[in-house]
Tab-separated table of C-alpha atoms in Angstrom:
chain	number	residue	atom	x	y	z
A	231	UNK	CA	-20.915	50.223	-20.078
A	232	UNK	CA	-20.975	50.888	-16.222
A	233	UNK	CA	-22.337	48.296	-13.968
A	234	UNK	CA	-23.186	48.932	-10.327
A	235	UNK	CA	-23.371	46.612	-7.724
A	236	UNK	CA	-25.525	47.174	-4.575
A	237	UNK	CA	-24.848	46.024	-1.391
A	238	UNK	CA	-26.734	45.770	1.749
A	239	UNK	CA	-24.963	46.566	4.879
A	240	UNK	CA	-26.145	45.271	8.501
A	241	UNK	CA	-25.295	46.452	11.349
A	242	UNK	CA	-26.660	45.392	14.638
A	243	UNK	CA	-28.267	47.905	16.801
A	244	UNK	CA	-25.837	50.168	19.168
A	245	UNK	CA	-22.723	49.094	17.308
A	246	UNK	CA	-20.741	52.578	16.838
A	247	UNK	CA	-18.644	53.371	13.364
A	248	UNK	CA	-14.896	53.609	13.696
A	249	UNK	CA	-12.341	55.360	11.641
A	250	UNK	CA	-11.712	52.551	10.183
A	251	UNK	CA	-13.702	51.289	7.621
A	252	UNK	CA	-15.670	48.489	10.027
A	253	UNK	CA	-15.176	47.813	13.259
A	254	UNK	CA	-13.877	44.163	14.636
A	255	UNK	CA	-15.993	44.180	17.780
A	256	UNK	CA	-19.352	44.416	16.183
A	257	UNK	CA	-20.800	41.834	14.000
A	258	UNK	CA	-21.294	42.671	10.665
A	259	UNK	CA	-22.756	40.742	7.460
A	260	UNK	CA	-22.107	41.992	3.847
A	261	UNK	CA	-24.787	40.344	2.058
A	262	UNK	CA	-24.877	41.439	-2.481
A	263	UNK	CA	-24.385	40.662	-5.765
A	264	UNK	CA	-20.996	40.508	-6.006
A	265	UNK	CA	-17.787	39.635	-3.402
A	266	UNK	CA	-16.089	42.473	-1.302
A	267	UNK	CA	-11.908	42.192	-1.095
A	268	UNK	CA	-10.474	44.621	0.915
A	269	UNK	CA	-8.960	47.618	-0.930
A	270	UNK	CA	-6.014	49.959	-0.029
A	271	UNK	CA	-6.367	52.780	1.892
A	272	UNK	CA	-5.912	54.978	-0.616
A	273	UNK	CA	-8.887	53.513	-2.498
A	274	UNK	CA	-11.648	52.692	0.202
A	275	UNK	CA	-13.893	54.967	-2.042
A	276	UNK	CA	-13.854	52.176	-4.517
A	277	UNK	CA	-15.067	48.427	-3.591
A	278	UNK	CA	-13.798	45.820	-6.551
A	279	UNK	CA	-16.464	43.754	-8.154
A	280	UNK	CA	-15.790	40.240	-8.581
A	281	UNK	CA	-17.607	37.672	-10.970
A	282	UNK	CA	-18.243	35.102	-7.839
A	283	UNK	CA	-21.471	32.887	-6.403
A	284	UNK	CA	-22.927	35.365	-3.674
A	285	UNK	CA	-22.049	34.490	-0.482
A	286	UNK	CA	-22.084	35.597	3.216
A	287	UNK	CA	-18.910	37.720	4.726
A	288	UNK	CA	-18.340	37.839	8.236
A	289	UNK	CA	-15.983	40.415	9.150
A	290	UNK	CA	-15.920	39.409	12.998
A	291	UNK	CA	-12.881	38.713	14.999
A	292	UNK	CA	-14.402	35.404	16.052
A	293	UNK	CA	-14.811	34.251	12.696
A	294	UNK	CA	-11.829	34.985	11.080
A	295	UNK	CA	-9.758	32.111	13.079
A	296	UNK	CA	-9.316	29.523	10.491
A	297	UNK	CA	-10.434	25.953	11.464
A	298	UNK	CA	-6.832	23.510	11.762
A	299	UNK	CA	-6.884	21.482	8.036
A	300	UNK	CA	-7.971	17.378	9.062
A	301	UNK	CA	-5.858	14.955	6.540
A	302	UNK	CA	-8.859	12.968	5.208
A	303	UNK	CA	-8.597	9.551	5.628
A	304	UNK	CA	-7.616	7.032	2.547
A	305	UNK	CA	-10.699	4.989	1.682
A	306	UNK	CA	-10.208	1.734	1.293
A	307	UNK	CA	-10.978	1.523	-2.595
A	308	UNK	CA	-8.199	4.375	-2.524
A	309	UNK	CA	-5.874	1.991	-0.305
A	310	UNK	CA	-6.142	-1.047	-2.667
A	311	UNK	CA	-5.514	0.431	-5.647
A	312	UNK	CA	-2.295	-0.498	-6.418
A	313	UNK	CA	-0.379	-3.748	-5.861
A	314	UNK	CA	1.596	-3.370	-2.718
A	315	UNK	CA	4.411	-6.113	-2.365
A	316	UNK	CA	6.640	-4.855	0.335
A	317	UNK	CA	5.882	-3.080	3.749
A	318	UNK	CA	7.511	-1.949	6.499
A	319	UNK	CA	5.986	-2.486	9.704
A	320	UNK	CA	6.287	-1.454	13.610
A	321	UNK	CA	4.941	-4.128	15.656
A	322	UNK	CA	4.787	-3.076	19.532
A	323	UNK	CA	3.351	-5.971	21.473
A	324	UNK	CA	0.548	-4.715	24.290
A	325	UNK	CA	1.480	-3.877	27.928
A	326	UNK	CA	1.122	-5.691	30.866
A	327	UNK	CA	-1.196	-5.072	33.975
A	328	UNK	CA	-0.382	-3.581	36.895
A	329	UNK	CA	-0.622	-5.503	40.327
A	330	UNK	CA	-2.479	-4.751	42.760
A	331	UNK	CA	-1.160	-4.128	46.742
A	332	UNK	CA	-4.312	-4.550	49.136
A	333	UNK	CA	-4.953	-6.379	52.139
A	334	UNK	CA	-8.693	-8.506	53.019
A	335	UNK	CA	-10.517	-6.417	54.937
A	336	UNK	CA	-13.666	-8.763	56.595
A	337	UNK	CA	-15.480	-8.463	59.718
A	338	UNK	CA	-14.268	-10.417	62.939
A	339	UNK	CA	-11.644	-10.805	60.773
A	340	UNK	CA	-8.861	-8.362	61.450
A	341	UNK	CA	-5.501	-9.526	59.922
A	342	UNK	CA	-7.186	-11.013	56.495
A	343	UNK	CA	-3.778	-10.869	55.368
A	344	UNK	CA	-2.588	-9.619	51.131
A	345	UNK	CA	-5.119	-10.283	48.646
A	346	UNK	CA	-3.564	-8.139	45.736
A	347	UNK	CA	-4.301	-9.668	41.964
A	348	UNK	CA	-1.583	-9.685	39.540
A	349	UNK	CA	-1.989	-8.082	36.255
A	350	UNK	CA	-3.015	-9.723	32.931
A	351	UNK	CA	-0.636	-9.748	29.940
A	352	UNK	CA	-0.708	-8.005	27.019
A	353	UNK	CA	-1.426	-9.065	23.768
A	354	UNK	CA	0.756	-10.579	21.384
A	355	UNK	CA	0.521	-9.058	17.337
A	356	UNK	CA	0.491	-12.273	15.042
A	357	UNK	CA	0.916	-12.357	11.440
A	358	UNK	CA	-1.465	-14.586	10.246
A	359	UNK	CA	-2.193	-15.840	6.463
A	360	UNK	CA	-5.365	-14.961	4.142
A	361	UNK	CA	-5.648	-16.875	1.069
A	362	UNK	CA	-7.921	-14.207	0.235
A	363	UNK	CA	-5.650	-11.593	0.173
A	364	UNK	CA	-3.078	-10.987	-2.677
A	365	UNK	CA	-1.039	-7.727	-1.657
A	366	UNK	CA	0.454	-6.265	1.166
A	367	UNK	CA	-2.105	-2.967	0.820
A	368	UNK	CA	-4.318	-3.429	3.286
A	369	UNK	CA	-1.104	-3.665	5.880
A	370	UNK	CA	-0.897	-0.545	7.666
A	371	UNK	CA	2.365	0.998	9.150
A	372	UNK	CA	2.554	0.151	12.369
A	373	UNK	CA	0.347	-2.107	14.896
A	374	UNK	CA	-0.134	-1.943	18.497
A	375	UNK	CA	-1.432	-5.050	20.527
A	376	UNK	CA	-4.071	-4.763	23.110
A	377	UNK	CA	-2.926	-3.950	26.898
A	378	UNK	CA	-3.851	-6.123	29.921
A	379	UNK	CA	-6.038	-4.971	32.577
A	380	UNK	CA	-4.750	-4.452	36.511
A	381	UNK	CA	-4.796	-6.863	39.230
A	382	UNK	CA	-7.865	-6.087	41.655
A	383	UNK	CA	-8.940	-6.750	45.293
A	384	UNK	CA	-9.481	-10.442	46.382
A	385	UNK	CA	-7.042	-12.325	44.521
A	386	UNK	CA	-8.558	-11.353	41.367
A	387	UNK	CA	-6.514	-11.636	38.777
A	388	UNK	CA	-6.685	-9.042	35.438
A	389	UNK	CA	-7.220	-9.786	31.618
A	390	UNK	CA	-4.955	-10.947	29.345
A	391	UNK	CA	-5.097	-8.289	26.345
A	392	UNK	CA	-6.650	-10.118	23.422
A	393	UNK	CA	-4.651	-11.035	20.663
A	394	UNK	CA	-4.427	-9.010	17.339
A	395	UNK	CA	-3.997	-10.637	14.073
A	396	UNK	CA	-3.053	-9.015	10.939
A	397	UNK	CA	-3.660	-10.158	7.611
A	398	UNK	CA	-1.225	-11.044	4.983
A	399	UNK	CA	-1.139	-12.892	1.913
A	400	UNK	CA	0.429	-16.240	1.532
A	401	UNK	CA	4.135	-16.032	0.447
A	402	UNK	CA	5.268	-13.086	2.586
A	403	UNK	CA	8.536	-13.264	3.906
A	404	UNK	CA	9.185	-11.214	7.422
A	405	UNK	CA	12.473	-9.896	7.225
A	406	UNK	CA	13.957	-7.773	10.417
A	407	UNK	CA	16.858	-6.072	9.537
A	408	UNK	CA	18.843	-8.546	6.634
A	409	UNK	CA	17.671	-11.908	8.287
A	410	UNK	CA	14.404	-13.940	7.024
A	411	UNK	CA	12.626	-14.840	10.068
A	412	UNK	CA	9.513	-16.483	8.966
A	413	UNK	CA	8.342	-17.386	5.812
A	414	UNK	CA	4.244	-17.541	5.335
A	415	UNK	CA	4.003	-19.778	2.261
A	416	UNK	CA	1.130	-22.104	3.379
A	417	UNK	CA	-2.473	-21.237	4.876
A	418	UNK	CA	-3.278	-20.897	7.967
A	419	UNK	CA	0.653	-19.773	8.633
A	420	UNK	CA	1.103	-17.936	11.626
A	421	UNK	CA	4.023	-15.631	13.351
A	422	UNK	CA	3.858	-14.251	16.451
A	423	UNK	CA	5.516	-10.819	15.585
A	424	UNK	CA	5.428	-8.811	18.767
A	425	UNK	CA	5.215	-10.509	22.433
A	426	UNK	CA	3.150	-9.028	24.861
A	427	UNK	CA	4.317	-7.509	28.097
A	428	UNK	CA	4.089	-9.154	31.646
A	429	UNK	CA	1.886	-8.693	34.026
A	430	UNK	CA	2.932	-6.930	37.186
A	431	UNK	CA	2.646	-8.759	40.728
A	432	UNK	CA	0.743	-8.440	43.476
A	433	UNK	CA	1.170	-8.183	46.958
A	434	UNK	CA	-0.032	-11.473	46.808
A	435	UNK	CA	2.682	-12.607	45.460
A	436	UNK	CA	5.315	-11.858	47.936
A	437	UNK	CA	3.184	-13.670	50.999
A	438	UNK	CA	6.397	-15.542	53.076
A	439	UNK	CA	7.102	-17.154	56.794
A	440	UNK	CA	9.424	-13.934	57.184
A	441	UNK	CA	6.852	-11.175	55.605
A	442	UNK	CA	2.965	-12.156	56.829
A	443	UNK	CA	2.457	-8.282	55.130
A	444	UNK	CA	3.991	-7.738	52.020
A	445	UNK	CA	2.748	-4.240	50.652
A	446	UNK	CA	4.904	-4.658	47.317
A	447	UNK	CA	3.499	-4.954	43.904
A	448	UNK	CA	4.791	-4.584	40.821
A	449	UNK	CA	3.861	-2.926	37.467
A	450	UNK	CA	3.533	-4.244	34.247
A	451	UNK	CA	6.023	-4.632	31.582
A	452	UNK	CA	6.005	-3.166	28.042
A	453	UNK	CA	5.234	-4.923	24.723
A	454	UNK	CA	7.889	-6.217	22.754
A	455	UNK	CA	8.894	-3.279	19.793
A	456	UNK	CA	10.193	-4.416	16.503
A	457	UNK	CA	10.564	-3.194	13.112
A	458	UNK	CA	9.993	-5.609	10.226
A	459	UNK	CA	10.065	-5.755	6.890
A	460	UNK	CA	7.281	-7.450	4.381
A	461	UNK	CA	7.621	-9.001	1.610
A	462	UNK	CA	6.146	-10.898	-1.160
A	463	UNK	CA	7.974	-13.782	-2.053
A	464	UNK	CA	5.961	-14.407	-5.238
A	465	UNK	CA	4.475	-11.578	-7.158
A	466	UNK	CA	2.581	-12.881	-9.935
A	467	UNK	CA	2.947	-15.511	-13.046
A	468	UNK	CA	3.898	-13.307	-15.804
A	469	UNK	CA	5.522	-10.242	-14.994
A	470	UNK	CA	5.412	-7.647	-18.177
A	471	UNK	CA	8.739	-6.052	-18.819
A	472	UNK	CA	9.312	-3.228	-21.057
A	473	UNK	CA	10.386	0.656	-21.597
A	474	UNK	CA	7.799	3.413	-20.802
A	475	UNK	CA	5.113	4.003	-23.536
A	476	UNK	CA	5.153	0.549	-24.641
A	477	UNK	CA	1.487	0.094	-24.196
A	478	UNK	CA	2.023	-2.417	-20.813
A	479	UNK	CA	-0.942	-0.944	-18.461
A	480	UNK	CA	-3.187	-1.015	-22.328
A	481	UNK	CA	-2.135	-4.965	-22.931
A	482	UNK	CA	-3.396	-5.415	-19.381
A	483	UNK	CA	-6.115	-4.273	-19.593
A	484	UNK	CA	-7.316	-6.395	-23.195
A	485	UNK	CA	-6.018	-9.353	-21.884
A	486	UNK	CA	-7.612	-9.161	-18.192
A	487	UNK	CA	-9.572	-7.706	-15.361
A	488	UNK	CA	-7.208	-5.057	-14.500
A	489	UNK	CA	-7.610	-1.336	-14.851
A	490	UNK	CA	-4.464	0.469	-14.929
A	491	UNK	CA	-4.380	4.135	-16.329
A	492	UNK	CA	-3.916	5.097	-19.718
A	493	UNK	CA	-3.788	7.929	-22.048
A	494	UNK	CA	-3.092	9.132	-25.424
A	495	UNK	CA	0.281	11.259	-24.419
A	496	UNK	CA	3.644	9.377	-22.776
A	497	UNK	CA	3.835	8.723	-19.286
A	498	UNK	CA	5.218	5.652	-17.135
A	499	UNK	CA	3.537	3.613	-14.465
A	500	UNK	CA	4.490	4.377	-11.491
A	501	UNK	CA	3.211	1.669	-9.214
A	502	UNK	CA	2.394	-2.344	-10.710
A	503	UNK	CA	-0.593	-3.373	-11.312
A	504	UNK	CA	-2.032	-7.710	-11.340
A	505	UNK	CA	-4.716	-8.515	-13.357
A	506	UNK	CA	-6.062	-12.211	-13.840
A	507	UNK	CA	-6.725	-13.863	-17.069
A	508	UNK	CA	-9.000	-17.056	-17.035
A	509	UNK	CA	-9.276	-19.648	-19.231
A	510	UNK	CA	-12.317	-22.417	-19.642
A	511	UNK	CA	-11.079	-24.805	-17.793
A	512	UNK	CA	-11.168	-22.402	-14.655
A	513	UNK	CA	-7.371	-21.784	-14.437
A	514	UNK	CA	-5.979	-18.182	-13.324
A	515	UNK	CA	-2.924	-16.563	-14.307
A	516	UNK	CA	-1.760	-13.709	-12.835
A	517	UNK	CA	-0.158	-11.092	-14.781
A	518	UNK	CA	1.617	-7.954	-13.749
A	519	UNK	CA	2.401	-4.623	-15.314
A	520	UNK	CA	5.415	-3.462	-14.192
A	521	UNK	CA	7.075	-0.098	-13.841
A	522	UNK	CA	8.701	0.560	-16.948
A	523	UNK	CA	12.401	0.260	-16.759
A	524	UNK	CA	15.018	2.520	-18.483
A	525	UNK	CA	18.249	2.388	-19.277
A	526	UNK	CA	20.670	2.257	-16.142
A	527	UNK	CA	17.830	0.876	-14.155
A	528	UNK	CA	20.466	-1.743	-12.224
A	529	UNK	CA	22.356	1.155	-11.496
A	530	UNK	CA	19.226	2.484	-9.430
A	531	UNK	CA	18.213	5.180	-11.804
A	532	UNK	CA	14.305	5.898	-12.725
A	533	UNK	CA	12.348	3.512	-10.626
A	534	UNK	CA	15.955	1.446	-10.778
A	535	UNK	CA	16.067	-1.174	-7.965
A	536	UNK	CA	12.232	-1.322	-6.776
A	537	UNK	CA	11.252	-2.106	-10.175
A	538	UNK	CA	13.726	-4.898	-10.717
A	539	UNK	CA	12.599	-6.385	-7.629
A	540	UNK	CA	9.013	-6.635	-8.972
A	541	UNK	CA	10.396	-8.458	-12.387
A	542	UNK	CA	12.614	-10.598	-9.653
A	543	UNK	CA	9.129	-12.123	-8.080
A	544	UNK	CA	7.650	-13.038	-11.531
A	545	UNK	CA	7.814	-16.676	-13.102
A	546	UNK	CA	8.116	-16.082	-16.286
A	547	UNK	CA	8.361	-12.355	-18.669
A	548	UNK	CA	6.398	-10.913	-21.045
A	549	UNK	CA	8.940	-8.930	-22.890
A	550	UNK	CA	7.117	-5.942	-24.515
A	551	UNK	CA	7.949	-3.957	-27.104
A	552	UNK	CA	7.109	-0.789	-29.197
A	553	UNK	CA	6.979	-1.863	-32.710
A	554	UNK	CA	6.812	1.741	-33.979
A	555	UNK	CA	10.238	2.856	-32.993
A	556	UNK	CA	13.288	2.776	-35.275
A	557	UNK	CA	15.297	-0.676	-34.655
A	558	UNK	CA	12.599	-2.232	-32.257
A	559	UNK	CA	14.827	-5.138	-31.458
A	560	UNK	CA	18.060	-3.166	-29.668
A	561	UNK	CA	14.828	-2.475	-26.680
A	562	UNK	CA	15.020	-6.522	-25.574
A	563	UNK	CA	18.727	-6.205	-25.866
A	564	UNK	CA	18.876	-3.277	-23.592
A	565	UNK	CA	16.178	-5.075	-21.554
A	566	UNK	CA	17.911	-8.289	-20.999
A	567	UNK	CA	21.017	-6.304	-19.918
A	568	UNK	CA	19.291	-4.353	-17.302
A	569	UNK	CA	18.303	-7.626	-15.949
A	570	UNK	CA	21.561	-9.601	-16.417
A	571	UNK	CA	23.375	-6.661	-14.708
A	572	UNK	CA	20.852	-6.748	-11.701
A	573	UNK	CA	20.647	-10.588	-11.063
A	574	UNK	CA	22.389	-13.266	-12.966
A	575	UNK	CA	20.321	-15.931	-15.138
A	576	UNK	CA	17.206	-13.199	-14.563
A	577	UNK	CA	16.867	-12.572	-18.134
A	578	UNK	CA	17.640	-16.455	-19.102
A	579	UNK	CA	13.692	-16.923	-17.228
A	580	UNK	CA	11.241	-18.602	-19.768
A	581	UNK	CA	9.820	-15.357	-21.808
A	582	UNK	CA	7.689	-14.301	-24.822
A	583	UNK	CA	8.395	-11.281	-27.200
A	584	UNK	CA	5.543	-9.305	-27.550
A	585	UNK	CA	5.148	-6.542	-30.329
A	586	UNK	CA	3.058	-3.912	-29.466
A	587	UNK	CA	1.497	-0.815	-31.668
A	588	UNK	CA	1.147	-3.291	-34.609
A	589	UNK	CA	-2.307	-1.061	-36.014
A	590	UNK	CA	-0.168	2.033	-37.075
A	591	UNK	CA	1.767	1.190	-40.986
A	592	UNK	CA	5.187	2.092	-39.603
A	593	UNK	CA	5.187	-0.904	-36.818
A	594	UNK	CA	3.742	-3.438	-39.075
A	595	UNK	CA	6.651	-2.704	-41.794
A	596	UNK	CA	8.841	-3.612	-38.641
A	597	UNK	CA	7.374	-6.509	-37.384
A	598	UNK	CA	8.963	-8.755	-40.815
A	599	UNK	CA	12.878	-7.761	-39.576
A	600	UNK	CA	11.960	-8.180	-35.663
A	601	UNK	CA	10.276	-11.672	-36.708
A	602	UNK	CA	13.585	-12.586	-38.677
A	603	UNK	CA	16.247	-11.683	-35.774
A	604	UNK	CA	14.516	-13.651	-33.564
A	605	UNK	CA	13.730	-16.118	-35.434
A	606	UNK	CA	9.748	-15.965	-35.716
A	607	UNK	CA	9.431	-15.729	-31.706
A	608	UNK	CA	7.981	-12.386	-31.565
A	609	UNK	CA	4.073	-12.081	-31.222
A	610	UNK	CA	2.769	-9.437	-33.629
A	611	UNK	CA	-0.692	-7.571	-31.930
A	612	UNK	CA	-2.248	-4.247	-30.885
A	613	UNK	CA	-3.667	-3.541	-27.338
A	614	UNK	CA	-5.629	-0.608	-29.103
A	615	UNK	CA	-7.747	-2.841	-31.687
A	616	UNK	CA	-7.169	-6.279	-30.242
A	617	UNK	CA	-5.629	-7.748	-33.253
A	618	UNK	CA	-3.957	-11.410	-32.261
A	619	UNK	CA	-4.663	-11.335	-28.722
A	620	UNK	CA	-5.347	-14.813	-29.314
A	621	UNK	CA	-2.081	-16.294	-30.135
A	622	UNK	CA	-0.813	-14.046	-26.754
A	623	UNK	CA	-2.756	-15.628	-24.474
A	624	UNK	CA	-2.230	-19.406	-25.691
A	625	UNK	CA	1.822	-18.477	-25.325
A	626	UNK	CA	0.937	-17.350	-21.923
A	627	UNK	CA	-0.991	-20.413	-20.931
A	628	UNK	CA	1.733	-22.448	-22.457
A	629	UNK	CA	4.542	-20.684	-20.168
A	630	UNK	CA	2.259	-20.950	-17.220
A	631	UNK	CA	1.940	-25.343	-17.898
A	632	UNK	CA	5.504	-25.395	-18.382
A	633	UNK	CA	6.205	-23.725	-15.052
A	634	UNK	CA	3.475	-26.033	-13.334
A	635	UNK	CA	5.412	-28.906	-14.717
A	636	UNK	CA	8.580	-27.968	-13.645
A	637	UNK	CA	7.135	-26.812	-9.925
A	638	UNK	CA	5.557	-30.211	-9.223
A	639	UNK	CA	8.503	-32.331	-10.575
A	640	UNK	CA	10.992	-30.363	-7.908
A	641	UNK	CA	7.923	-31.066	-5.002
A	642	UNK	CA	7.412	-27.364	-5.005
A	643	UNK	CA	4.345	-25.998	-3.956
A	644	UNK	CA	2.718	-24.310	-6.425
A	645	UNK	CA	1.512	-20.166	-6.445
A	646	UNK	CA	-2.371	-20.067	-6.932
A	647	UNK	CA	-4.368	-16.907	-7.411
């Protein structure tokens, strides 16, 4: 069955026909049914019908300069959501003003002498605490502080830039280079992280006995630059330790507000995610999904290093495994190793075993042997169906007063979400 297509041509009045099929110069609009691609030479007889949403075709020179692409900027839903605990920052501290060189000019007043201002200074860039804040994703890259304004006429002297604070949660150590030097652990904490520059002289200034006419100024100097490096000293209670596809991101989301991704074929997480359970009597407990290691992980491979870090900011583990593989128990074996081999005493940290997947028949015929190597400390549940969520979150509780205890009897202050 043939099917035509008809097509309307335009062509503005005067405009002459080439050899070619249109001409550049002129203006022309293709206006049908269907979209026109241009054809070989060979086959200009024929025009190619494509299934497409009519649309206008300009076939002008003017028009066919693409527009440069614009990188859309990250909303800041999209910016928050993951948990961020380490940044790295450029801090450049604002500039100073120039000074000013001018002499008072009044009448019946001829040698008014200098009367240049000297500059304001620029602003510093402090690091300032937010109890409200609880991860280092709202930091941005780099921060400039605000310049100060020149000297003027008349001994007038310019603005000091303001000063620009930036945001960060309490426990974040500033590291530059290997060193620590600040740590933010109370609120209200402050750090002055980039100086501002001087501001430049005026001819003011330089007014001596021996020069009555000084016509030197100076200019301002630059902020101080650094490069620093953020991090969280204390990432959350309960840090949730496991191999990929053990069903981490789905416990975390039964047991709190958090919404990590899931779905019904194997992938890993690739960035941690904090959720908060509460209990009646208004306590919070933070609990993170971490990464999922893999074997070799201290030697840096997979995630490797950044995701040991994560589990090295957590209080006490959540140890989670997938009850539906063969020999279950050899994955907290492998697990403790991983963190034994990356920091000493890290898998010795008070912990809970928790058996995922136990809703399919396979895991809950493993669940009896796990129980008996470890000598009834394993938590049988499912994240799918919510079966013994319960006992879960009194173990977690239970971990979290022990750790309170132990925090107050050393005078340490404690981590509050």
């Amino acid at each position: 069955m043939a099917v035509c297509a008809y097509f309307i041509l335009k062509i503005p009045a005067g405009a002459m026909m080439s050899g070619k099929l249109f001409s550049a110069r002129p203006r022309c609009v293709l206006e049908g049914l269907g979209c026109w691609t241009q054809a070989p030479r060979a086959a200009l007889g024929r025009l190619p019908l494509q299934h497409t949403a009519p649309r206008l075709l300009s076939l002008s020179s003017a028009d066919s300069a693409k527009e440069p692409s614009r990188k859309k900027l990250l909303s800041e839903k999209k910016l928050k959501s993951h948990f961020v605990d380490h940044r790295r920052v450029l801090v450049r501290g604002g500039r100073g003003g120039d000074g000013v060189s001018c002499f008072h000019s009044e009448p019946r007043k001829e040698f008014g002498g200098p009367d240049g201002g000297d500059g304001g200074s620029g602003g510093h860039v402090i690091l300032k605490v937010d109890r409200q804040l609880k991860s280092l994703s709202s930091v941005l890259s780099q921060y400039r502080g605000f310049d100060g304004e020149d000297g003027g006429s008349k001994n007038c002297f310019g603005r000091s830039g303001a000063l620009l604070y930036v945001r960060v949660p309490m426990g974040t150590l500033v590291k530059e280079g290997n060193e620590v030097v600040a740590d933010l652990s109370r609120p209200g904490d402050e750090y002055v992280a980039a100086l501002g520059g001087a501001g430049g002289k005026g001819n003011r200034f330089f007014l001596a006995n021996d020069n009555r006419a000084p016509v030197t100024c100076t200019s301002g100097e630059p902020g101080q630059e650094r490069e620093l490096f953020l991090e969280l000293k204390t990432m959350a209670h309960a840090g949730m330790v496991g191999f990929p596809n053990a069903g981490k991101s789905s416990l975390l989301r039964a047991i709190s507000n958090a919404k990590p991704a899931v779905a019904a074929y194997p992938f890993t997480t690739l960035n941690p995610h904090v959720g908060i359970v509460h209990y009646e009597d208004h306590q919070q407990v933070a609990v993170a999904d971490v990464p999922g290691i893999i074997r070799g992980a201290h030697q840096n491979r997979g995630l490797g290093l950044a995701f040991l870090r994560h589990i090295e900011r957590c209080r006490f583990l959540l140890f989670v495994v997938d009850l539906a593989v063969p020999e279950p128990w050899t994955q907290i074996e492998d697990l403790k190793y991983e963190l034994e081999k990356y920091e000493r005493g890290l898998s010795e940290r008070p912990h809970a075993v928790v058996a995922n997947k136990i809703d399919l028949p396979q895991a809950r015929a493993n669940l009896p042997t796990l129980q008996a190597r470890l000598g009834g400390k394993a938590i049988g549940l499912s994240a799918l169906t919510g079966e013994n969520l319960e006992e879960l979150l009194l173990r977690i509780k239970e971990l979290h007063d022990e750790h309170v205890a132990a925090s107050r009897a050393q005078g340490h202050q404690l981590f509050r979400w």
